[in-house]
């Protein structure tokens, strides 16, 4: 008896350049939808579980989202003096950042996501990661984060910019005008953190974030983490505050799956080419 062979395999590829891409073999494409802001795709992959991409760039996968969500929340929480309780998330429509803030004991989180469809899709395909959206401590607003920071008088211990890369609706989240408004929303000792891209493949995201923050805050620092499904796996975050950016003892912070106290110290130690990028932009 002949066994039918499946000759065509399905792949999702994120293009990094004309000559380079990262490809995931996929079992199925679960969704492809064009919203008013962007295209959202969901794939069931072989190696990384479900994957969400926006405009062809990986936003999260079930297997490695913990790195990004721990590092964007736990590092600034460790620097804040005392225990941060009030958080603002700009972007973050998958709910992973808000869910992680609740795990850390935040009692009030405002999450402002511009695209309501990212939230709906995440609730359906990533119910565990997005569970914060059904928690009464989280207030979800479907709105432009730039408009929100202009209009609100609310104050926060931590502002987290969990956005797409600096194109389209996220472009205005990488400029100093945005950070001028963010600064007014910070409680004493408060911090703002943003994802600032791959230093290797997206140096512009890192330099834009650095210069925008430095125009407004006296203290700015970049740290890095290993995120396998983001370009090059080597990812940066940039944090800013009016207060000094020295990690406290943060004994209240538990270890995560990626974050621990050694990672907290080590993540601020930057390779020379990253330091040079930041220096050249000063
Ligand atoms: N972890 C991800 C990454 O670095 O690839 C980011 C994930 S999260 C899905 C990014 C979200 O930022 C998107 O859902 C997008 O709609 C949202 N976003 C982009 N610009 C925004 C803006 N101006 N205000 C609020 N949300 C915005």
GROMACS .gro file of N, CA, C and O and ligand atoms in nm, residues 38 54 58-59 68 90-94 112-115 118 143-145 162-164 169-170 173 195 230, ligand 1:
model
  131
   38UNK      N    1  -0.329   4.730   1.162
   38UNK     CA    2  -0.221   4.636   1.128
   38UNK      C    3  -0.279   4.500   1.091
   38UNK      O    4  -0.399   4.478   1.105
   54UNK      N    5   0.244   4.055   1.415
   54UNK     CA    6   0.175   4.176   1.370
   54UNK      C    7   0.258   4.233   1.255
   54UNK      O    8   0.380   4.253   1.270
   58UNK      N    9   0.722   3.888   1.477
   58UNK     CA   10   0.680   3.808   1.592
   58UNK      C   11   0.655   3.898   1.713
   58UNK      O   12   0.742   3.977   1.751
   59UNK      N   13   0.538   3.885   1.773
   59UNK     CA   14   0.506   3.960   1.896
   59UNK      C   15   0.527   3.871   2.018
   59UNK      O   16   0.583   3.914   2.118
   68UNK      N   17   1.042   3.798   2.783
   68UNK     CA   18   1.007   3.939   2.758
   68UNK      C   19   0.922   3.995   2.872
   68UNK      O   20   0.950   4.103   2.924
   90UNK      N   21   0.139   5.074   2.809
   90UNK     CA   22   0.100   5.130   2.680
   90UNK      C   23   0.128   5.022   2.575
   90UNK      O   24   0.242   4.975   2.564
   91UNK      N   25   0.027   4.984   2.498
   91UNK     CA   26   0.042   4.870   2.407
   91UNK      C   27   0.003   4.744   2.483
   91UNK      O   28  -0.097   4.742   2.555
   92UNK      N   29   0.085   4.640   2.468
   92UNK     CA   30   0.065   4.520   2.551
   92UNK      C   31  -0.069   4.452   2.534
   92UNK      O   32  -0.119   4.389   2.629
   93UNK      N   33  -0.128   4.459   2.413
   93UNK     CA   34  -0.261   4.404   2.391
   93UNK      C   35  -0.273   4.255   2.409
   93UNK      O   36  -0.384   4.202   2.417
   94UNK      N   37  -0.161   4.183   2.417
   94UNK     CA   38  -0.169   4.039   2.444
   94UNK      C   39  -0.192   4.011   2.592
   94UNK      O   40  -0.222   3.898   2.630
  112UNK      N   41  -0.342   5.057   2.814
  112UNK     CA   42  -0.396   5.133   2.701
  112UNK      C   43  -0.342   5.074   2.571
  112UNK      O   44  -0.224   5.090   2.538
  113UNK      N   45  -0.429   5.005   2.499
  113UNK     CA   46  -0.392   4.939   2.374
  113UNK      C   47  -0.471   5.003   2.261
  113UNK      O   48  -0.593   5.015   2.270
  114UNK      N   49  -0.402   5.039   2.153
  114UNK     CA   50  -0.470   5.113   2.045
  114UNK      C   51  -0.564   5.023   1.962
  114UNK      O   52  -0.662   5.070   1.905
  115UNK      N   53  -0.533   4.894   1.957
  115UNK     CA   54  -0.605   4.804   1.866
  115UNK      C   55  -0.683   4.698   1.946
  115UNK      O   56  -0.627   4.599   1.993
  118UNK      N   57  -0.637   4.320   1.884
  118UNK     CA   58  -0.524   4.245   1.942
  118UNK      C   59  -0.570   4.184   2.075
  118UNK      O   60  -0.541   4.067   2.106
  143UNK      N   61  -0.738   5.269   2.320
  143UNK     CA   62  -0.710   5.408   2.286
  143UNK      C   63  -0.563   5.422   2.247
  143UNK      O   64  -0.481   5.332   2.274
  144UNK      N   65  -0.530   5.537   2.191
  144UNK     CA   66  -0.391   5.565   2.158
  144UNK      C   67  -0.316   5.604   2.287
  144UNK      O   68  -0.358   5.697   2.357
  145UNK      N   69  -0.208   5.534   2.315
  145UNK     CA   70  -0.130   5.562   2.436
  145UNK      C   71  -0.076   5.704   2.438
  145UNK      O   72  -0.058   5.763   2.546
  162UNK      N   73   0.504   4.876   2.606
  162UNK     CA   74   0.512   4.740   2.550
  162UNK      C   75   0.453   4.747   2.409
  162UNK      O   76   0.343   4.699   2.383
  163UNK      N   77   0.528   4.809   2.321
  163UNK     CA   78   0.471   4.844   2.191
  163UNK      C   79   0.535   4.765   2.078
  163UNK      O   80   0.635   4.696   2.097
  164UNK      N   81   0.477   4.780   1.961
  164UNK     CA   82   0.540   4.731   1.839
  164UNK      C   83   0.661   4.822   1.809
  164UNK      O   84   0.685   4.920   1.879
  169UNK      N   85   0.155   5.303   1.425
  169UNK     CA   86   0.099   5.369   1.545
  169UNK      C   87   0.199   5.382   1.659
  169UNK      O   88   0.180   5.463   1.749
  170UNK      N   89   0.308   5.304   1.656
  170UNK     CA   90   0.405   5.308   1.766
  170UNK      C   91   0.513   5.414   1.746
  170UNK      O   92   0.591   5.441   1.838
  173UNK      N   93   0.570   5.676   2.002
  173UNK     CA   94   0.607   5.631   2.136
  173UNK      C   95   0.759   5.635   2.154
  173UNK      O   96   0.811   5.604   2.260
  195UNK      N   97   1.051   4.858   2.546
  195UNK     CA   98   1.131   4.764   2.466
  195UNK      C   99   1.202   4.848   2.362
  195UNK      O  100   1.142   4.939   2.303
  230UNK      N  101   1.292   3.670   1.878
  230UNK     CA  102   1.306   3.807   1.828
  230UNK      C  103   1.437   3.817   1.749
  230UNK      O  104   1.531   3.741   1.776
  283LIG     N1  105   0.617   4.215   2.294
  283LIG     C1  106   0.595   4.275   2.172
  283LIG     C2  107   0.711   4.309   2.089
  283LIG     O1  108   0.809   4.370   2.132
  283LIG     O2  109   0.709   4.269   1.972
  283LIG     C3  110   0.493   4.386   2.181
  283LIG     C4  111   0.359   4.318   2.200
  283LIG     S1  112   0.215   4.408   2.203
  283LIG     C5  113   0.111   4.302   2.105
  283LIG     C6  114   0.239   4.552   2.101
  283LIG     C7  115   0.113   4.635   2.091
  283LIG     O3  116   0.143   4.774   2.087
  283LIG     C8  117   0.029   4.607   1.967
  283LIG     O4  118  -0.086   4.536   2.003
  283LIG     C9  119  -0.004   4.747   1.912
  283LIG     O5  120  -0.137   4.760   1.868
  283LIG    C10  121   0.026   4.834   2.033
  283LIG     N2  122   0.051   4.976   2.001
  283LIG    C11  123   0.127   5.026   1.901
  283LIG     N3  124   0.121   5.162   1.903
  283LIG    C12  125   0.040   5.198   2.007
  283LIG    C13  126  -0.005   5.322   2.058
  283LIG     N4  127   0.031   5.439   2.002
  283LIG     N5  128  -0.087   5.322   2.167
  283LIG    C14  129  -0.125   5.205   2.224
  283LIG     N6  130  -0.087   5.083   2.177
  283LIG    C15  131  -0.005   5.079   2.070
   0.00000   0.00000   0.00000
